[in-house]
Short mmCIF file of C-alpha atoms in Angstrom, two decimals:
data_model
loop_
_atom_site.label_atom_id
_atom_site.label_comp_id
_atom_site.label_asym_id
_atom_site.label_seq_id
_atom_site.Cartn_x
_atom_site.Cartn_y
_atom_site.Cartn_z
CA MET A 7 -130.04 -76.08 123.28
CA PRO A 8 -130.91 -78.18 120.22
CA ASP A 9 -132.94 -76.58 117.44
CA SER A 10 -135.44 -79.46 117.54
CA ALA A 11 -136.55 -78.73 121.12
CA PRO A 12 -140.07 -77.28 121.33
CA GLN A 13 -140.21 -73.56 121.98
CA GLN A 14 -141.14 -72.66 125.56
CA LEU A 15 -143.89 -70.09 125.73
CA LEU A 16 -144.06 -69.56 129.48
CA HIS A 17 -147.33 -68.38 131.03
CA LEU A 18 -148.07 -67.35 134.61
CA VAL A 19 -151.50 -67.75 136.20
CA ILE A 20 -152.23 -65.40 139.11
CA GLY A 21 -155.32 -64.09 140.80
CA GLY A 22 -156.80 -62.38 143.76
CA GLU A 23 -159.52 -60.10 145.01
CA LEU A 24 -159.72 -56.74 143.23
CA THR A 25 -160.50 -53.41 144.89
CA ASP A 26 -163.22 -52.75 142.30
CA LEU A 27 -164.47 -54.24 139.04
CA GLU A 28 -163.22 -51.40 136.82
CA HIS A 29 -159.49 -51.73 137.52
CA VAL A 30 -156.92 -54.46 137.90
CA THR A 31 -155.78 -53.44 141.37
CA PHE A 32 -155.48 -56.20 143.93
CA LYS A 33 -157.06 -55.52 147.32
CA ASP A 34 -154.19 -57.16 149.24
CA LEU A 35 -150.92 -58.04 147.49
CA ASP A 36 -150.05 -60.45 150.30
CA GLN A 37 -153.11 -62.50 149.32
CA VAL A 38 -152.39 -62.73 145.57
CA ASP A 39 -152.67 -66.36 144.53
CA ILE A 40 -149.75 -67.43 142.34
CA VAL A 41 -151.24 -70.52 140.73
CA GLY A 42 -148.16 -71.47 138.73
CA VAL A 43 -145.99 -71.16 135.64
CA TYR A 44 -146.96 -73.24 132.61
CA PRO A 45 -145.04 -74.19 129.44
CA ASN A 46 -147.82 -73.26 127.02
CA TYR A 47 -151.06 -71.32 126.79
CA ALA A 48 -153.30 -74.40 126.73
CA SER A 49 -152.11 -75.67 130.11
CA ALA A 50 -152.23 -72.14 131.59
CA LEU A 51 -155.78 -71.71 130.31
CA ALA A 52 -156.82 -74.99 131.92
CA ALA A 53 -155.38 -73.86 135.27
CA TRP A 54 -157.04 -70.44 134.89
CA LYS A 55 -160.43 -72.03 134.19
CA ALA A 56 -160.15 -74.30 137.22
CA LYS A 57 -159.27 -71.45 139.59
CA ALA A 58 -161.86 -69.08 138.10
CA GLN A 59 -164.56 -71.73 138.52
CA GLN A 60 -163.62 -72.25 142.18
CA THR A 61 -164.15 -68.54 142.90
CA VAL A 62 -167.20 -67.88 140.71
CA ASP A 63 -169.30 -66.76 143.70
CA ASN A 64 -166.97 -63.83 144.48
CA ALA A 65 -167.45 -61.11 141.84
CA HIS A 66 -164.27 -59.30 142.92
CA MET A 67 -162.05 -62.36 142.56
CA ARG A 68 -160.22 -62.49 139.24
CA TYR A 69 -157.56 -64.73 137.72
CA PHE A 70 -155.28 -63.80 134.85
CA VAL A 71 -152.97 -65.51 132.37
CA VAL A 72 -149.75 -63.50 131.97
CA HIS A 73 -147.72 -64.17 128.84
CA LEU A 74 -144.26 -64.35 130.42
CA HIS A 75 -142.61 -65.20 127.11
CA ARG A 76 -143.66 -61.77 125.80
CA LEU A 77 -142.03 -60.07 128.78
CA LEU A 78 -138.84 -62.13 128.50
CA ASP A 79 -138.48 -61.55 124.75
CA PRO A 80 -140.77 -58.72 123.50
CA GLY A 81 -139.69 -59.20 119.87
CA GLN A 82 -140.57 -62.90 119.90
CA ASP A 83 -144.14 -62.44 118.64
CA ALA A 84 -142.91 -60.49 115.63
CA LYS A 85 -140.72 -63.42 114.48
#
């Protein structure tokens, strides 16, 4: 991979209905909405905002941005 290629900072956007508002425990794992994987935080945030806005009437529905690049290479942020 060439050194000039932009660094991929993969982000996952997922969501679903939570069992309660105090914990991040999904009510039904079969119903978790995997929105997608994005190459940067800005595009993941845009997808998160769109999905969160669609479900604004359901207080138990939550969407999250997961920083996959931190899971794939935990030391990356320290560089």
